[in-house]
Amino acid sequence: MKRRAVLSLVLAAVATACSKFQTYRGPEVTRIHVLKGQRRMYLMHHDEVLKAYDIGLGFAPVGHKQFEGDGKTPEGAYIIDRRNPNSQFHLSIGVSYPNETDMAFAEEQGRSPGGDIFIHGKPRKYRNAPQDWTAGCISVSDKEVEEIYAMVGNGTPIYIHP
């Protein structure tokens, strides 16, 4: 009986250690800055950089996303508005693209602005892809997205700069 209890505790500890869901108890992430030209993302607490990451972007990284399928990563001010714990890209955190301006521009052109822009991981099948491989999302490693997922809450502003 004692052996079974010890084994159960060990198995629970291993399962927790292997979980993709981390806990974060540090300073609040008050905003995110993405510098597309430098391929860097910064998680900020006011003026302090908490974490910095190398990133991948959409397969056509120069310029602001305007239309569905253009392969561009948006530029501008958005918010983190949702999370997907069951993402095909390990974990993903939603960016509020398109905003009203993005939708109005696309509508004037008779096109769809697209959507479903996320910060997400890089699953095995994309491990050998070039740095800029997404359809417009921001990619980091799976380990990094686990950390970001724990640190960043819904409602956090994200500023994506050229």
PDB file of C-alpha atoms in Angstrom:
ATOM      1  CA  MET A   1       0.000   0.000   0.000  1.00  0.00           C
ATOM      2  CA  LYS A   2       2.797   2.403   0.947  1.00  0.00           C
ATOM      3  CA  ARG A   3       4.661   1.577  -2.261  1.00  0.00           C
ATOM      4  CA  ARG A   4       1.562   2.362  -4.361  1.00  0.00           C
ATOM      5  CA  ALA A   5       1.169   5.779  -2.659  1.00  0.00           C
ATOM      6  CA  VAL A   6       4.823   6.654  -3.321  1.00  0.00           C
ATOM      7  CA  LEU A   7       4.502   5.532  -6.943  1.00  0.00           C
ATOM      8  CA  SER A   8       1.364   7.672  -7.368  1.00  0.00           C
ATOM      9  CA  LEU A   9       3.176  10.738  -5.999  1.00  0.00           C
ATOM     10  CA  VAL A  10       6.148  10.173  -8.301  1.00  0.00           C
ATOM     11  CA  LEU A  11       3.880   9.772 -11.345  1.00  0.00           C
ATOM     12  CA  ALA A  12       1.958  12.946 -10.435  1.00  0.00           C
ATOM     13  CA  ALA A  13       5.222  14.898 -10.089  1.00  0.00           C
ATOM     14  CA  VAL A  14       6.470  13.647 -13.472  1.00  0.00           C
ATOM     15  CA  ALA A  15       3.165  14.511 -15.166  1.00  0.00           C
ATOM     16  CA  THR A  16       3.281  18.024 -13.712  1.00  0.00           C
ATOM     17  CA  ALA A  17       6.894  18.506 -14.798  1.00  0.00           C
ATOM     18  CA  CYS A  18       6.033  17.443 -18.353  1.00  0.00           C
ATOM     19  CA  SER A  19       2.969  19.685 -18.639  1.00  0.00           C
ATOM     20  CA  LYS A  20       2.893  22.386 -21.271  1.00  0.00           C
ATOM     21  CA  PHE A  21       1.042  24.617 -18.790  1.00  0.00           C
ATOM     22  CA  GLN A  22       3.420  26.619 -16.642  1.00  0.00           C
ATOM     23  CA  THR A  23       2.748  28.882 -13.695  1.00  0.00           C
ATOM     24  CA  TYR A  24       4.083  32.449 -13.624  1.00  0.00           C
ATOM     25  CA  ARG A  25       4.330  34.483 -10.437  1.00  0.00           C
ATOM     26  CA  GLY A  26       6.498  37.394 -11.625  1.00  0.00           C
ATOM     27  CA  PRO A  27       5.674  40.979 -12.532  1.00  0.00           C
ATOM     28  CA  GLU A  28       2.641  41.548 -14.760  1.00  0.00           C
ATOM     29  CA  VAL A  29       3.265  41.758 -18.491  1.00  0.00           C
ATOM     30  CA  THR A  30       1.772  45.188 -19.211  1.00  0.00           C
ATOM     31  CA  ARG A  31       2.448  45.166 -22.957  1.00  0.00           C
ATOM     32  CA  ILE A  32       4.180  43.304 -25.763  1.00  0.00           C
ATOM     33  CA  HIS A  33       6.369  44.892 -28.445  1.00  0.00           C
ATOM     34  CA  VAL A  34       7.122  43.030 -31.661  1.00  0.00           C
ATOM     35  CA  LEU A  35       9.875  44.441 -33.883  1.00  0.00           C
ATOM     36  CA  LYS A  36       9.333  42.707 -37.196  1.00  0.00           C
ATOM     37  CA  GLY A  37      12.518  44.000 -38.835  1.00  0.00           C
ATOM     38  CA  GLN A  38      14.641  42.679 -35.974  1.00  0.00           C
ATOM     39  CA  ARG A  39      12.595  39.458 -35.587  1.00  0.00           C
ATOM     40  CA  ARG A  40      12.310  40.150 -31.834  1.00  0.00           C
ATOM     41  CA  MET A  41       9.450  40.177 -29.361  1.00  0.00           C
ATOM     42  CA  TYR A  42       9.625  41.795 -25.923  1.00  0.00           C
ATOM     43  CA  LEU A  43       7.365  41.126 -22.951  1.00  0.00           C
ATOM     44  CA  MET A  44       7.334  44.325 -20.910  1.00  0.00           C
ATOM     45  CA  HIS A  45       6.428  45.349 -17.372  1.00  0.00           C
ATOM     46  CA  HIS A  46       5.996  49.078 -17.953  1.00  0.00           C
ATOM     47  CA  ASP A  47       9.496  50.135 -19.163  1.00  0.00           C
ATOM     48  CA  GLU A  48      11.288  46.963 -18.025  1.00  0.00           C
ATOM     49  CA  VAL A  49      11.937  44.100 -20.431  1.00  0.00           C
ATOM     50  CA  LEU A  50      10.908  40.881 -18.684  1.00  0.00           C
ATOM     51  CA  LYS A  51      11.713  38.515 -21.556  1.00  0.00           C
ATOM     52  CA  ALA A  52      12.879  38.791 -25.153  1.00  0.00           C
ATOM     53  CA  TYR A  53      12.431  36.214 -27.915  1.00  0.00           C
ATOM     54  CA  ASP A  54      13.626  35.588 -31.449  1.00  0.00           C
ATOM     55  CA  ILE A  55      10.550  35.190 -33.634  1.00  0.00           C
ATOM     56  CA  GLY A  56       9.383  34.012 -37.026  1.00  0.00           C
ATOM     57  CA  LEU A  57       6.732  35.865 -39.019  1.00  0.00           C
ATOM     58  CA  GLY A  58       4.460  35.391 -41.995  1.00  0.00           C
ATOM     59  CA  PHE A  59       6.055  34.054 -45.185  1.00  0.00           C
ATOM     60  CA  ALA A  60       5.857  37.591 -46.714  1.00  0.00           C
ATOM     61  CA  PRO A  61       7.135  39.525 -43.689  1.00  0.00           C
ATOM     62  CA  VAL A  62       7.523  43.050 -45.096  1.00  0.00           C
ATOM     63  CA  GLY A  63       4.511  45.346 -44.775  1.00  0.00           C
ATOM     64  CA  HIS A  64       1.218  45.347 -42.912  1.00  0.00           C
ATOM     65  CA  LYS A  65      -1.276  42.519 -43.313  1.00  0.00           C
ATOM     66  CA  GLN A  66      -4.153  43.742 -45.450  1.00  0.00           C
ATOM     67  CA  PHE A  67      -5.849  40.706 -46.932  1.00  0.00           C
ATOM     68  CA  GLU A  68      -6.495  37.070 -46.232  1.00  0.00           C
ATOM     69  CA  GLY A  69      -3.726  34.934 -47.712  1.00  0.00           C
ATOM     70  CA  ASP A  70      -1.157  37.718 -48.171  1.00  0.00           C
ATOM     71  CA  GLY A  71       1.300  36.010 -45.803  1.00  0.00           C
ATOM     72  CA  LYS A  72       1.985  39.215 -43.893  1.00  0.00           C
ATOM     73  CA  THR A  73       2.064  39.754 -40.136  1.00  0.00           C
ATOM     74  CA  PRO A  74      -0.064  42.753 -39.063  1.00  0.00           C
ATOM     75  CA  GLU A  75       1.464  46.025 -37.888  1.00  0.00           C
ATOM     76  CA  GLY A  76      -0.176  48.311 -35.370  1.00  0.00           C
ATOM     77  CA  ALA A  77      -1.804  48.295 -31.959  1.00  0.00           C
ATOM     78  CA  TYR A  78      -3.862  45.249 -30.977  1.00  0.00           C
ATOM     79  CA  ILE A  79      -4.651  43.288 -27.834  1.00  0.00           C
ATOM     80  CA  ILE A  80      -4.279  39.686 -26.751  1.00  0.00           C
ATOM     81  CA  ASP A  81      -7.874  38.528 -26.968  1.00  0.00           C
ATOM     82  CA  ARG A  82      -7.999  34.729 -26.694  1.00  0.00           C
ATOM     83  CA  ARG A  83      -5.987  31.579 -26.069  1.00  0.00           C
ATOM     84  CA  ASN A  84      -6.048  28.113 -27.530  1.00  0.00           C
ATOM     85  CA  PRO A  85      -4.704  25.361 -25.257  1.00  0.00           C
ATOM     86  CA  ASN A  86      -5.414  22.757 -27.961  1.00  0.00           C
ATOM     87  CA  SER A  87      -3.698  24.534 -30.855  1.00  0.00           C
ATOM     88  CA  GLN A  88      -2.154  22.514 -33.658  1.00  0.00           C
ATOM     89  CA  PHE A  89       0.831  24.817 -33.001  1.00  0.00           C
ATOM     90  CA  HIS A  90       1.332  23.535 -29.411  1.00  0.00           C
ATOM     91  CA  LEU A  91      -0.239  26.541 -27.634  1.00  0.00           C
ATOM     92  CA  SER A  92      -1.463  29.785 -29.163  1.00  0.00           C
ATOM     93  CA  ILE A  93      -2.395  33.252 -27.975  1.00  0.00           C
ATOM     94  CA  GLY A  94      -4.733  35.327 -30.141  1.00  0.00           C
ATOM     95  CA  VAL A  95      -4.021  38.818 -31.464  1.00  0.00           C
ATOM     96  CA  SER A  96      -7.101  40.995 -32.090  1.00  0.00           C
ATOM     97  CA  TYR A  97      -6.407  41.473 -35.823  1.00  0.00           C
ATOM     98  CA  PRO A  98      -8.382  42.645 -37.742  1.00  0.00           C
ATOM     99  CA  ASN A  99      -9.381  45.868 -36.023  1.00  0.00           C
ATOM    100  CA  GLU A 100     -12.014  48.268 -37.408  1.00  0.00           C
ATOM    101  CA  THR A 101      -9.492  50.091 -39.624  1.00  0.00           C
ATOM    102  CA  ASP A 102      -8.208  46.794 -41.065  1.00  0.00           C
ATOM    103  CA  MET A 103     -11.769  45.631 -41.795  1.00  0.00           C
ATOM    104  CA  ALA A 104     -12.779  48.941 -43.401  1.00  0.00           C
ATOM    105  CA  PHE A 105      -9.739  48.963 -45.704  1.00  0.00           C
ATOM    106  CA  ALA A 106     -10.281  45.388 -46.848  1.00  0.00           C
ATOM    107  CA  GLU A 107     -13.997  46.046 -47.403  1.00  0.00           C
ATOM    108  CA  GLU A 108     -13.174  49.115 -49.566  1.00  0.00           C
ATOM    109  CA  GLN A 109     -11.031  46.825 -51.693  1.00  0.00           C
ATOM    110  CA  GLY A 110     -13.736  44.156 -51.871  1.00  0.00           C
ATOM    111  CA  ARG A 111     -11.511  41.682 -50.029  1.00  0.00           C
ATOM    112  CA  SER A 112     -11.380  39.813 -46.727  1.00  0.00           C
ATOM    113  CA  PRO A 113      -8.869  41.092 -44.156  1.00  0.00           C
ATOM    114  CA  GLY A 114      -8.217  37.575 -42.917  1.00  0.00           C
ATOM    115  CA  GLY A 115      -7.880  36.805 -39.240  1.00  0.00           C
ATOM    116  CA  ASP A 116      -6.761  34.132 -36.793  1.00  0.00           C
ATOM    117  CA  ILE A 117      -3.443  35.823 -36.045  1.00  0.00           C
ATOM    118  CA  PHE A 118      -1.677  34.194 -33.094  1.00  0.00           C
ATOM    119  CA  ILE A 119       1.568  33.957 -31.196  1.00  0.00           C
ATOM    120  CA  HIS A 120       2.253  30.224 -31.312  1.00  0.00           C
ATOM    121  CA  GLY A 121       4.784  27.430 -31.158  1.00  0.00           C
ATOM    122  CA  LYS A 122       6.550  25.585 -33.945  1.00  0.00           C
ATOM    123  CA  PRO A 123       5.483  21.935 -34.144  1.00  0.00           C
ATOM    124  CA  ARG A 124       7.734  19.164 -35.421  1.00  0.00           C
ATOM    125  CA  LYS A 125       6.462  19.252 -38.984  1.00  0.00           C
ATOM    126  CA  TYR A 126       7.644  22.897 -39.274  1.00  0.00           C
ATOM    127  CA  ARG A 127      10.999  22.477 -37.487  1.00  0.00           C
ATOM    128  CA  ASN A 128      12.940  22.677 -40.762  1.00  0.00           C
ATOM    129  CA  ALA A 129      10.841  25.514 -42.186  1.00  0.00           C
ATOM    130  CA  PRO A 130      12.501  28.875 -42.868  1.00  0.00           C
ATOM    131  CA  GLN A 131      12.370  31.531 -40.122  1.00  0.00           C
ATOM    132  CA  ASP A 132       9.346  33.241 -41.702  1.00  0.00           C
ATOM    133  CA  TRP A 133       6.957  30.399 -42.433  1.00  0.00           C
ATOM    134  CA  THR A 134       3.542  31.244 -40.968  1.00  0.00           C
ATOM    135  CA  ALA A 135       0.456  32.593 -42.747  1.00  0.00           C
ATOM    136  CA  GLY A 136       0.854  35.844 -40.757  1.00  0.00           C
ATOM    137  CA  CYS A 137       1.327  34.704 -37.170  1.00  0.00           C
ATOM    138  CA  ILE A 138       4.267  35.204 -34.816  1.00  0.00           C
ATOM    139  CA  SER A 139       6.101  31.971 -34.046  1.00  0.00           C
ATOM    140  CA  VAL A 140       8.456  30.995 -31.246  1.00  0.00           C
ATOM    141  CA  SER A 141       9.646  27.617 -30.004  1.00  0.00           C
ATOM    142  CA  ASP A 142       7.202  25.356 -28.174  1.00  0.00           C
ATOM    143  CA  LYS A 143       9.075  25.893 -24.887  1.00  0.00           C
ATOM    144  CA  GLU A 144       8.925  29.665 -25.378  1.00  0.00           C
ATOM    145  CA  VAL A 145       5.204  29.701 -26.134  1.00  0.00           C
ATOM    146  CA  GLU A 146       4.622  27.753 -22.911  1.00  0.00           C
ATOM    147  CA  GLU A 147       6.360  30.546 -21.006  1.00  0.00           C
ATOM    148  CA  ILE A 148       4.542  33.300 -22.920  1.00  0.00           C
ATOM    149  CA  TYR A 149       1.189  31.549 -22.446  1.00  0.00           C
ATOM    150  CA  ALA A 150       1.758  31.603 -18.666  1.00  0.00           C
ATOM    151  CA  MET A 151       3.009  35.200 -18.545  1.00  0.00           C
ATOM    152  CA  VAL A 152       0.591  37.050 -20.839  1.00  0.00           C
ATOM    153  CA  GLY A 153      -3.048  37.578 -19.965  1.00  0.00           C
ATOM    154  CA  ASN A 154      -5.999  38.373 -22.177  1.00  0.00           C
ATOM    155  CA  GLY A 155      -6.361  42.135 -22.597  1.00  0.00           C
ATOM    156  CA  THR A 156      -2.595  42.749 -22.782  1.00  0.00           C
ATOM    157  CA  PRO A 157      -1.768  45.357 -25.469  1.00  0.00           C
ATOM    158  CA  ILE A 158       0.525  44.188 -28.276  1.00  0.00           C
ATOM    159  CA  TYR A 159       2.294  46.682 -30.540  1.00  0.00           C
ATOM    160  CA  ILE A 160       3.629  45.237 -33.770  1.00  0.00           C
ATOM    161  CA  HIS A 161       6.201  47.532 -35.374  1.00  0.00           C
ATOM    162  CA  PRO A 162       7.704  47.321 -38.885  1.00  0.00           C
TER     163      PRO A 162
END
